[in-house]
mmCIF file of C-alpha atoms in Angstrom:
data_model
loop_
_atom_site.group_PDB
_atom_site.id
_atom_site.type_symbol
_atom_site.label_atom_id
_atom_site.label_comp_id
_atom_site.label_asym_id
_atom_site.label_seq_id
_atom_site.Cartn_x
_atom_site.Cartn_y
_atom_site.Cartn_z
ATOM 1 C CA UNK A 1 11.957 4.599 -26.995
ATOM 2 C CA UNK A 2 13.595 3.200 -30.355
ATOM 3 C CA UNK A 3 17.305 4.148 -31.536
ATOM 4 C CA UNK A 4 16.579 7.300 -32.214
ATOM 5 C CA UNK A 5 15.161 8.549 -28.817
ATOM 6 C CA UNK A 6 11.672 8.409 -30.503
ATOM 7 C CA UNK A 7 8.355 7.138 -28.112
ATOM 8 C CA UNK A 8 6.798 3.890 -29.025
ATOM 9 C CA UNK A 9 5.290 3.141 -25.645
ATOM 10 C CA UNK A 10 4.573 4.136 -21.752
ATOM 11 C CA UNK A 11 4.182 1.791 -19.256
ATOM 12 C CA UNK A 12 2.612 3.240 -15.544
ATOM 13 C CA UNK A 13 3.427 1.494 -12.085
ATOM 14 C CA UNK A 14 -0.516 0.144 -12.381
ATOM 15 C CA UNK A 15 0.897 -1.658 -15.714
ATOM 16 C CA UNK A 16 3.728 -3.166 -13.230
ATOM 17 C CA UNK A 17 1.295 -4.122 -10.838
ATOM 18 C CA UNK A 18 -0.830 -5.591 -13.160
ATOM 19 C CA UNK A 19 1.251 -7.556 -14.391
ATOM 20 C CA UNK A 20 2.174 -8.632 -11.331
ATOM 21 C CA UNK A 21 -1.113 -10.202 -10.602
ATOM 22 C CA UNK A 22 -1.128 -11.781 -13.832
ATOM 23 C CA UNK A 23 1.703 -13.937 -13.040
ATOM 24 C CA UNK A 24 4.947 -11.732 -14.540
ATOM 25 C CA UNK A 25 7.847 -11.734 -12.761
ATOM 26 C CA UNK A 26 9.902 -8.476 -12.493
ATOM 27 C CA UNK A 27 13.042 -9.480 -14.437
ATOM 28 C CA UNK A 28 11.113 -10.169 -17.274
ATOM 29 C CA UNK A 29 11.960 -8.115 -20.159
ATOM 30 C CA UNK A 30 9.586 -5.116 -20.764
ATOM 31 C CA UNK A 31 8.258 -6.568 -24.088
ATOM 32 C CA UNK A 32 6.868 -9.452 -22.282
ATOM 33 C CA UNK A 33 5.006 -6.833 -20.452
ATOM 34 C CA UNK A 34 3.834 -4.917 -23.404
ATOM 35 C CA UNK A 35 2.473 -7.361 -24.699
ATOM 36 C CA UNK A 36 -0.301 -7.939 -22.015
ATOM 37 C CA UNK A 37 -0.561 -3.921 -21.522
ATOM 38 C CA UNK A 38 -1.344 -3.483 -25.211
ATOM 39 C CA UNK A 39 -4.113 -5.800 -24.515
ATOM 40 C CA UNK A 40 -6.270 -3.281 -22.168
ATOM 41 C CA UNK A 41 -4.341 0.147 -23.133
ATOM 42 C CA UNK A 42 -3.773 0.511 -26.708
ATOM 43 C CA UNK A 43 -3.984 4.484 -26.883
ATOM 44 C CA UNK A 44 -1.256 6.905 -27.982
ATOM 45 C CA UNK A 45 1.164 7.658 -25.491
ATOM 46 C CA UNK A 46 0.104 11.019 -23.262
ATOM 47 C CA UNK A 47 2.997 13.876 -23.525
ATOM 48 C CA UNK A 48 3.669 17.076 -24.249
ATOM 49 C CA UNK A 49 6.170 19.531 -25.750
ATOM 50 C CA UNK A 50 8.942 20.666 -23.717
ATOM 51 C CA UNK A 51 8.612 23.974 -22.032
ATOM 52 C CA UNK A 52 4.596 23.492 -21.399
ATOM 53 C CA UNK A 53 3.848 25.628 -18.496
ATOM 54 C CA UNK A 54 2.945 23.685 -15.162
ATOM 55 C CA UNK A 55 -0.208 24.630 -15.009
ATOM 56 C CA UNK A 56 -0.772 22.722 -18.278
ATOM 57 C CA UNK A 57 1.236 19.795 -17.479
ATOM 58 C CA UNK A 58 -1.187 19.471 -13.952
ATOM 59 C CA UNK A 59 -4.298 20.010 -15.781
ATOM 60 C CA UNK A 60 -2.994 17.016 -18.540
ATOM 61 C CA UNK A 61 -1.795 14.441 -15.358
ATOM 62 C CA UNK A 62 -4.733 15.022 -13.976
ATOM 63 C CA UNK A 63 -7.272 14.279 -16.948
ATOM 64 C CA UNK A 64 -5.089 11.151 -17.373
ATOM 65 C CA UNK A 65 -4.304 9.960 -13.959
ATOM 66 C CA UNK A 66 -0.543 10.093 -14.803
ATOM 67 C CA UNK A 67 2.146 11.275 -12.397
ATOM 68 C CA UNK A 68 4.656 11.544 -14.973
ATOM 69 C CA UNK A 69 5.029 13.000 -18.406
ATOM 70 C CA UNK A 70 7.580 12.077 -21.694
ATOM 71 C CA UNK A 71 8.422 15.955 -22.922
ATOM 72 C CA UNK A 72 9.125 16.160 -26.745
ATOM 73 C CA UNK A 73 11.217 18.836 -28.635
ATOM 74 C CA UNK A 74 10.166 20.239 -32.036
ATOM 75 C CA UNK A 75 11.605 16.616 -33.824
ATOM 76 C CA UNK A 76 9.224 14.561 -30.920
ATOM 77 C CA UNK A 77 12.279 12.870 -29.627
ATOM 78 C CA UNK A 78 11.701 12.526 -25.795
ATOM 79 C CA UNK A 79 14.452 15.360 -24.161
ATOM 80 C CA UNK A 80 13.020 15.294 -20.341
ATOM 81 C CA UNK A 81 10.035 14.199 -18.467
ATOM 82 C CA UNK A 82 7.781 15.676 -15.759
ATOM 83 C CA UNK A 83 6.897 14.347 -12.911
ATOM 84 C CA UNK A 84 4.291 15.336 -10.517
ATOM 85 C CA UNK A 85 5.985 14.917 -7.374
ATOM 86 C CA UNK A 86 8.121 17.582 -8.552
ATOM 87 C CA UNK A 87 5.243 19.778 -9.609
ATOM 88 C CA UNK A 88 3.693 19.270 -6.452
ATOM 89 C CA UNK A 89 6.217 17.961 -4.080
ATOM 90 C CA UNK A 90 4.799 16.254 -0.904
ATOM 91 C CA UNK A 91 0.973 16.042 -1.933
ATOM 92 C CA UNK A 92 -1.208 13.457 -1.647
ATOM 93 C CA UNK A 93 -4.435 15.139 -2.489
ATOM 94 C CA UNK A 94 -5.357 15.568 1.168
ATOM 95 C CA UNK A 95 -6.339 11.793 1.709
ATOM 96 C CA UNK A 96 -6.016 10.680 5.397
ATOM 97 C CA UNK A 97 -4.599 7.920 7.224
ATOM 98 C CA UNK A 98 -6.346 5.660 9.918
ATOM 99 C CA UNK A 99 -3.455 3.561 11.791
ATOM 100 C CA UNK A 100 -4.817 0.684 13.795
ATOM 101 C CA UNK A 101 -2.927 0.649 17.051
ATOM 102 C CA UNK A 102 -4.884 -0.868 19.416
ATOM 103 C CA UNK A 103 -4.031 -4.710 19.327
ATOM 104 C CA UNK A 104 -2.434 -6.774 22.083
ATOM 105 C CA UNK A 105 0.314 -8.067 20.696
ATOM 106 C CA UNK A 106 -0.019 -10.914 22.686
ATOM 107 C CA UNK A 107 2.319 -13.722 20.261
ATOM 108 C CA UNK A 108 5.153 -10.705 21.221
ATOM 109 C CA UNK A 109 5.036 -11.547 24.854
ATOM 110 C CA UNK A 110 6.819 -10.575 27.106
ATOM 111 C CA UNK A 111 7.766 -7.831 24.958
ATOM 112 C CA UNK A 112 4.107 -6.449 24.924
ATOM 113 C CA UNK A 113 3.378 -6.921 28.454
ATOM 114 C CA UNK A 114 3.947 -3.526 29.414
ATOM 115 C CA UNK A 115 4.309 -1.617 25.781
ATOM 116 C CA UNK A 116 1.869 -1.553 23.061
ATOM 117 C CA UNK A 117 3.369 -3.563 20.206
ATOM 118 C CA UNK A 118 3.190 -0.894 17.607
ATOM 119 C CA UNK A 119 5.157 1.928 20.442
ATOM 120 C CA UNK A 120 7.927 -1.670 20.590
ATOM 121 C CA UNK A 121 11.196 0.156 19.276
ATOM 122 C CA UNK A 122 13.416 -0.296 15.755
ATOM 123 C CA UNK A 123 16.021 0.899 15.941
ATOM 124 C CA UNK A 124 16.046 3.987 18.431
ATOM 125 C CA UNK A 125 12.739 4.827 18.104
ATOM 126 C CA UNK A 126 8.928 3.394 18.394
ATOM 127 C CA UNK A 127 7.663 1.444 15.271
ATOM 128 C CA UNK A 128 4.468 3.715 15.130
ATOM 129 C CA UNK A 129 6.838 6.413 14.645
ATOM 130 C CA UNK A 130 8.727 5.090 11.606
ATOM 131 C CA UNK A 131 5.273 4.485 10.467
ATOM 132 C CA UNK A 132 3.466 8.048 11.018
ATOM 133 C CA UNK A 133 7.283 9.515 9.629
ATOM 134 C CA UNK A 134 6.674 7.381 6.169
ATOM 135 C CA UNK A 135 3.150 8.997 5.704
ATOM 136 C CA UNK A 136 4.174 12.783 6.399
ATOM 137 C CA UNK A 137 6.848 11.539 3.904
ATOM 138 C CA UNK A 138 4.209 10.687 1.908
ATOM 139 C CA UNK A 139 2.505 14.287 2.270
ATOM 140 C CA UNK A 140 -0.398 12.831 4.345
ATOM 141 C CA UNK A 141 -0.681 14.931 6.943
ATOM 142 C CA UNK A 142 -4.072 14.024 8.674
ATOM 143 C CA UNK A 143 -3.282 11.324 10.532
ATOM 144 C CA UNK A 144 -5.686 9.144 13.165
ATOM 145 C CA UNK A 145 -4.824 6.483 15.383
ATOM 146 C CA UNK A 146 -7.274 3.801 16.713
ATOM 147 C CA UNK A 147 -6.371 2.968 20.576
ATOM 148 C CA UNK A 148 -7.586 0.086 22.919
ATOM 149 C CA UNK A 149 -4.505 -1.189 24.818
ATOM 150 C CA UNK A 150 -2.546 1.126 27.176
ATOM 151 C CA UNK A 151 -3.616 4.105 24.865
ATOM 152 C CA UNK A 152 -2.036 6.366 27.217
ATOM 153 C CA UNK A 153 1.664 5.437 25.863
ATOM 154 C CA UNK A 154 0.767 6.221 22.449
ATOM 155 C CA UNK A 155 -1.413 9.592 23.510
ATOM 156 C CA UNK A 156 1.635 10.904 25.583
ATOM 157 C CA UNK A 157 4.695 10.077 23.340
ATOM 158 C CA UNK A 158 2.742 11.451 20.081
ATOM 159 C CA UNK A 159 0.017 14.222 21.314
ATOM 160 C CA UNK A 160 -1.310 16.288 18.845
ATOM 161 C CA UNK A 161 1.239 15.446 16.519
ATOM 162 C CA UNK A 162 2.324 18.700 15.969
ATOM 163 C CA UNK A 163 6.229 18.020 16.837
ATOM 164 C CA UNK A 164 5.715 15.200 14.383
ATOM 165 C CA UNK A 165 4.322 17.813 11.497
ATOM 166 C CA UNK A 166 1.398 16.110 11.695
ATOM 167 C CA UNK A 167 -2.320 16.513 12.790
ATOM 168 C CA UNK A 168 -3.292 12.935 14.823
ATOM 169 C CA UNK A 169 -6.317 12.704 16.569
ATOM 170 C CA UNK A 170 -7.448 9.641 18.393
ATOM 171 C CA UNK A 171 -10.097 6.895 17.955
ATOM 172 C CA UNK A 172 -9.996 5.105 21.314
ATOM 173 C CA UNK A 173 -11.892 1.581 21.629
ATOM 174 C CA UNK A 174 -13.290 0.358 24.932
ATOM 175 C CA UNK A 175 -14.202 -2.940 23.572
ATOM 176 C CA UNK A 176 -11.395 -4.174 20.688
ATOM 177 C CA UNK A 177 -14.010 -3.367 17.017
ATOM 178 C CA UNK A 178 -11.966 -5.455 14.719
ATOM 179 C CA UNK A 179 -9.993 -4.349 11.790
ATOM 180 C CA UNK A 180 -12.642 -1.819 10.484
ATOM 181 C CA UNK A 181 -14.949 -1.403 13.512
ATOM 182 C CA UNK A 182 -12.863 1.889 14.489
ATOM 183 C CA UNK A 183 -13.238 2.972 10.662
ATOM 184 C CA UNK A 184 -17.220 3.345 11.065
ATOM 185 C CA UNK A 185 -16.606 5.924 13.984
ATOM 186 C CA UNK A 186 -15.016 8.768 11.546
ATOM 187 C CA UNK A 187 -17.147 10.712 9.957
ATOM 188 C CA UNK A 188 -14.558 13.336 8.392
ATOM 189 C CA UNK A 189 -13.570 12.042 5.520
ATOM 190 C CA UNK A 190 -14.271 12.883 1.791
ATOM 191 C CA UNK A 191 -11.789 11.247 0.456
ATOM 192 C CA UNK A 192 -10.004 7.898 0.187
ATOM 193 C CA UNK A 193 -8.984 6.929 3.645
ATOM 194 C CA UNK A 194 -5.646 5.118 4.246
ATOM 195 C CA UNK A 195 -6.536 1.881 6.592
ATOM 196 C CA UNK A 196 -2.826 0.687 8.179
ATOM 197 C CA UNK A 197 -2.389 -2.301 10.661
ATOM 198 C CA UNK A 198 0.065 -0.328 13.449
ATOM 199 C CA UNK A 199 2.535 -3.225 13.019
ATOM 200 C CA UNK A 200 3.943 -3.239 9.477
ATOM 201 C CA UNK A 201 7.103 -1.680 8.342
ATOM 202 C CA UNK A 202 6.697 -0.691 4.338
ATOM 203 C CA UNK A 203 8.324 1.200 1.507
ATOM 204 C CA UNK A 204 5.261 0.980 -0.072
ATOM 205 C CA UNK A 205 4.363 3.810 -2.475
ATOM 206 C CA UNK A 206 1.240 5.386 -1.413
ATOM 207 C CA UNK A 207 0.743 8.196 -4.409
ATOM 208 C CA UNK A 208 0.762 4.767 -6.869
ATOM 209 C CA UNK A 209 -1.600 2.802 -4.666
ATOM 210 C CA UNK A 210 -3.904 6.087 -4.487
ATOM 211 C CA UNK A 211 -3.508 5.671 -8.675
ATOM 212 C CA UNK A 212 -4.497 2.528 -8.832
ATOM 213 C CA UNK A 213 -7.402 2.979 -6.445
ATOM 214 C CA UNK A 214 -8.591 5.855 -8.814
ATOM 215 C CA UNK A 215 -7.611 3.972 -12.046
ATOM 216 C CA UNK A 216 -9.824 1.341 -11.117
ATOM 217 C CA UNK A 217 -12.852 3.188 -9.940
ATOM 218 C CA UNK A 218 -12.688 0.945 -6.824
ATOM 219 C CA UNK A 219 -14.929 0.769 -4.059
ATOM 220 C CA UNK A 220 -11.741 -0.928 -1.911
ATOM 221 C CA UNK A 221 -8.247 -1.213 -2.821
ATOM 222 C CA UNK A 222 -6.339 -3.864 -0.404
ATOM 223 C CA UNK A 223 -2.610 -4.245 -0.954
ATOM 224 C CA UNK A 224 -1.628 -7.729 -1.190
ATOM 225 C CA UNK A 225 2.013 -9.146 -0.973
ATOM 226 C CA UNK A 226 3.121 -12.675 -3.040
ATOM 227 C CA UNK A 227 3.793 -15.502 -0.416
ATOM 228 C CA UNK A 228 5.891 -18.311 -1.774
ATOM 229 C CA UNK A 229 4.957 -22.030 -0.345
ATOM 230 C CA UNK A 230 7.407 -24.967 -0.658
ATOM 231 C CA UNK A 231 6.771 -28.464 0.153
ATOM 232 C CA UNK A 232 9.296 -30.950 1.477
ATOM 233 C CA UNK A 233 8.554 -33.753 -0.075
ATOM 234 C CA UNK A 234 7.968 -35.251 -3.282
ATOM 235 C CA UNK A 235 4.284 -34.199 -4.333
ATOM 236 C CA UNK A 236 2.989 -37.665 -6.301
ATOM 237 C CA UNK A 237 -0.059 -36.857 -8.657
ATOM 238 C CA UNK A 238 -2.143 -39.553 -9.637
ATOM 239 C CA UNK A 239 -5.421 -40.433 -11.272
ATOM 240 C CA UNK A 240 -6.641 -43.513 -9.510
ATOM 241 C CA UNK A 241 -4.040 -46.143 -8.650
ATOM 242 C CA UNK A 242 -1.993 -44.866 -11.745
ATOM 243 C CA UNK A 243 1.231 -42.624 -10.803
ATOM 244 C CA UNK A 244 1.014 -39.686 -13.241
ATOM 245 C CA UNK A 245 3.763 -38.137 -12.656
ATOM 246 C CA UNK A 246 6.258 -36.714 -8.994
ATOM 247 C CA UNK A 247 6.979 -33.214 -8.329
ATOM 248 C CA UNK A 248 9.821 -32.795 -6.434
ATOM 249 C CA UNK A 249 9.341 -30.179 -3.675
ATOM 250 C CA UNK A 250 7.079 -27.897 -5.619
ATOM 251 C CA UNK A 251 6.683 -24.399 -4.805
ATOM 252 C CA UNK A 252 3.556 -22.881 -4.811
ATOM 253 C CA UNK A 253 2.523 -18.684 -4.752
ATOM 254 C CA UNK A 254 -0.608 -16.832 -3.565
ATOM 255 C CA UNK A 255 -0.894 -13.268 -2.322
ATOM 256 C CA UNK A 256 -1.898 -12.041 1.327
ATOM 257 C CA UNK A 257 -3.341 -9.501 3.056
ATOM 258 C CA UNK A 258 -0.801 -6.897 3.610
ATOM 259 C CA UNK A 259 -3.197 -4.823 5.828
ATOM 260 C CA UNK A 260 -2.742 -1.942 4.164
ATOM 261 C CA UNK A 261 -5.998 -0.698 2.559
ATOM 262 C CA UNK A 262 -7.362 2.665 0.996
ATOM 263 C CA UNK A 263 -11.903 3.110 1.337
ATOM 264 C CA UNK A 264 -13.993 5.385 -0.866
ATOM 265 C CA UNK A 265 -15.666 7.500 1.095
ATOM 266 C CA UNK A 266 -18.871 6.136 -0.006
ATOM 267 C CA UNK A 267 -18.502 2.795 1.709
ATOM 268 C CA UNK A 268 -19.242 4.608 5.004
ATOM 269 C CA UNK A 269 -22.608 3.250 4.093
ATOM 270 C CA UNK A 270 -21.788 -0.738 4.553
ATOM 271 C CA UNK A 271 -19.986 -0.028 8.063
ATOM 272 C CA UNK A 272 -21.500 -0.138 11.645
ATOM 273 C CA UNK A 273 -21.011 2.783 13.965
ATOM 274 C CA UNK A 274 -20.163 1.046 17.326
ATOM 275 C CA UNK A 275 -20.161 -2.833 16.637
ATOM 276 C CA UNK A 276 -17.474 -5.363 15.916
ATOM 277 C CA UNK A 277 -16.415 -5.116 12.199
ATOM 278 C CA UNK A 278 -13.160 -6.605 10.321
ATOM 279 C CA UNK A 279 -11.945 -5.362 6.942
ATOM 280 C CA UNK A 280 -13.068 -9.042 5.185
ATOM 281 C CA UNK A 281 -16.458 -8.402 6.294
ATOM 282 C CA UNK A 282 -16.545 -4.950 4.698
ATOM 283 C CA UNK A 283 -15.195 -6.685 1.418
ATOM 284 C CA UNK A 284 -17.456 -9.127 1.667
ATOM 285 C CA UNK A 285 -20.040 -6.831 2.350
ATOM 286 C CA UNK A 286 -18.762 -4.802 -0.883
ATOM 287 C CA UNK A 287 -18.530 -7.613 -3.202
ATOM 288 C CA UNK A 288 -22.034 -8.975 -2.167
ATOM 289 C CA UNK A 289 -23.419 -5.575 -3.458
ATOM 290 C CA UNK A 290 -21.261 -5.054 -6.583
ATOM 291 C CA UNK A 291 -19.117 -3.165 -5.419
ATOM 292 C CA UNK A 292 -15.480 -2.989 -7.397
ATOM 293 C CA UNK A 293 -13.138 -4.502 -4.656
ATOM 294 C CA UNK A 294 -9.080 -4.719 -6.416
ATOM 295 C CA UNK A 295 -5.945 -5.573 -4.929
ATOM 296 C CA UNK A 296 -2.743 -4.118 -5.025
ATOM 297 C CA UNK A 297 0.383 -5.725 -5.270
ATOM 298 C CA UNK A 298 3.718 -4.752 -2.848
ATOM 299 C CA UNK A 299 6.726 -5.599 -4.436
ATOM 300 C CA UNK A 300 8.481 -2.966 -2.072
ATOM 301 C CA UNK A 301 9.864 -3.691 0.906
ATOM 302 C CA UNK A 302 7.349 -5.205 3.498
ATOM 303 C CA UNK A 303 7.334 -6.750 6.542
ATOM 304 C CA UNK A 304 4.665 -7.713 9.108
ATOM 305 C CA UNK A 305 6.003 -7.560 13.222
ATOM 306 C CA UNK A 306 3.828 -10.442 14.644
ATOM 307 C CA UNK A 307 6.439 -12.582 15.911
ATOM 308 C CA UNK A 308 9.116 -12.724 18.019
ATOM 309 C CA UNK A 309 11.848 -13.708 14.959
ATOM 310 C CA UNK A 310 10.044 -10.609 12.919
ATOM 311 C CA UNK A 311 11.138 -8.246 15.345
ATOM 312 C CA UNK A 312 14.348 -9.006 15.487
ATOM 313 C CA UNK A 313 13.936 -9.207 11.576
ATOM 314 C CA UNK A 314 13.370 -5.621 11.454
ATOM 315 C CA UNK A 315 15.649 -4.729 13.583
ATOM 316 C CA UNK A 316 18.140 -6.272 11.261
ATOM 317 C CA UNK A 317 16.448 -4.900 8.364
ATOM 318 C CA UNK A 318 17.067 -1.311 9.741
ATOM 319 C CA UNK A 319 20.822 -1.637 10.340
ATOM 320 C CA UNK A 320 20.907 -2.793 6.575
ATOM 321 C CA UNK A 321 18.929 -0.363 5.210
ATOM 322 C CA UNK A 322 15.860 -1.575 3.709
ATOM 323 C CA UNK A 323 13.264 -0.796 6.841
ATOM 324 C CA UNK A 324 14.172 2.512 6.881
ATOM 325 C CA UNK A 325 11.048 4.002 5.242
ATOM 326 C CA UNK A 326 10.801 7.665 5.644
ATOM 327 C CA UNK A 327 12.329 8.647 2.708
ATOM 328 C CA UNK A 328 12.187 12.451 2.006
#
């Protein structure tokens, strides 16, 4: 808004995100951003006068993809704004969730060696539970879990899920079907299905990733999470014999698999029923057909348990504050 509470401009958590993946740090100032949104989204900013019934407000998110709304008074100076977790608290229009549960765990040893590593406790309770807590959170309330190594602990502790307000069901594996294998076994989804690894510990928003999966019209949306690289020496760059110049412990970025993906319901088609299948060789699968495949970056807390100092990472985490998830 200018000086005089007028609108000049929205940006969305997708713009954020975007922007993101373009290189922008977060404590850059919000004109920097603008000026790359203004590139791809140059319309008038969506809102609406204040006192619109919800109804109307739900039928203008919706046409827009927004989850919030500036409201105007009679002068269009923004007075409020709507948002449509408070319009429709705890909905997440009915996706489901697939958690994959059923690895070894085996660079946890001797942790593992009697516990599956997503049922390994933070805090005072399992890790799968944080995890299943966050999504009900989330108002995902369809919930299944894909089983291969002592599937009874997880069967017994959760059930049905109904003491957990959820509905979980069970995908057991006899042979271990990769990252997506257990994926081409459900056939009751319409949706976008929520693919989690059984072994991450997240704030991540899943209403704005579900946005951004719908923004883009994708096929696949895989979060991704910036990784930082620094080498420990001087880097010398050279053409030929001639020195061109030494970099002094450069730091390079990428982004990684976060395991953390949300599926169209239509690429049921690209997956096999009862063979070995990971995730990359659905998105390469995807891509090779034209499929729109996007990523999504976390810039929430995130942490993946695969190691013996990550465990004890999270456990510190917790005590602090920032693993603890399940937010209401």
């Amino acid at each position: 808004m200018d000086k005089d509470f007028r609108l000049t401009a929205t940006i969305t958590d997708g713009d954020i995100r975007r922007a993101i993946l373009s290189g922008l740090q977060l404590d850059e100032p919000v004109g920097k951003l603008l000026e790359t949104t203004e590139q791809v989204n140059r319309r008038k900013p969506i809102t609406a006068p204040k006192g619109t019934p919800t109804p109307d407000l739900l039928i203008l998110m919706q046409e827009f993809r927004l989850r919030q709304v500036p409201l105007l008074d009679a002068a269009g100076l923004v007075v409020d704004m709507a948002f449509l977790e408070d319009l429709l608290p705890g909905q997440v229009s009915g996706i489901q969730a697939l958690i994959m549960a059923g690895g070894f765990g085996q660079r946890l040893r001797p942790l593992t060696e009697d516990t599956p590593k997503p049922m390994l406790p933070v805090g005072d309770r399992p890790l799968l539970a944080i995890i299943l807590e966050q999504l009900r959170c989330s108002g995902i309330r369809t919930t299944r879990i894909s089983t291969h190594y002592k599937p009874e602990q997880i069967s017994n502790y959760f059930g049905d899920g109904a003491g957990f307000g959820l509905d979980i069901q069970y995908v057991h594996e006899d042979e271990p079907l990769g990252t997506a294998g257990a994926v081409g076994r459900l056939q009751d989804w319409t949706k976008p299905l929520l693919v989690m690894n059984g072994d991450i510990l997240t704030r991540l928003d899943f209403r704005s990733m579900l946005m951004f999966h719908q923004e883009h019209s994708a096929a696949l949306t895989m979060a991704v999470r910036k990784y930082d690289t620094q080498v420990p020496y001087g880097v010398v760059e050279a053409n030929g014999c001639s020195v061109i110049r030494v970099l002094e412990k450069p730091k390079s970025s990428c982004f990684i698999n976060a395991g953390v993906y949300l599926l169209s319901p239509d690429v049921r088609r690209y997956l096999p029923k009862s063979t070995r299948f990971d995730m990359t060789d659905l998105i390469e699968a995807l891509i090779a057909n034209g499929r729109e495949v996007v990523s999504f970056p976390i810039h929430e807390y995130w942490l993946d348990i695969g190691q013996p100092a990550d465990y004890q990472k999270a456990q510190a985490d917790l005590k602090k504050g920032f693993a603890n998830v399940a937010t209401a």
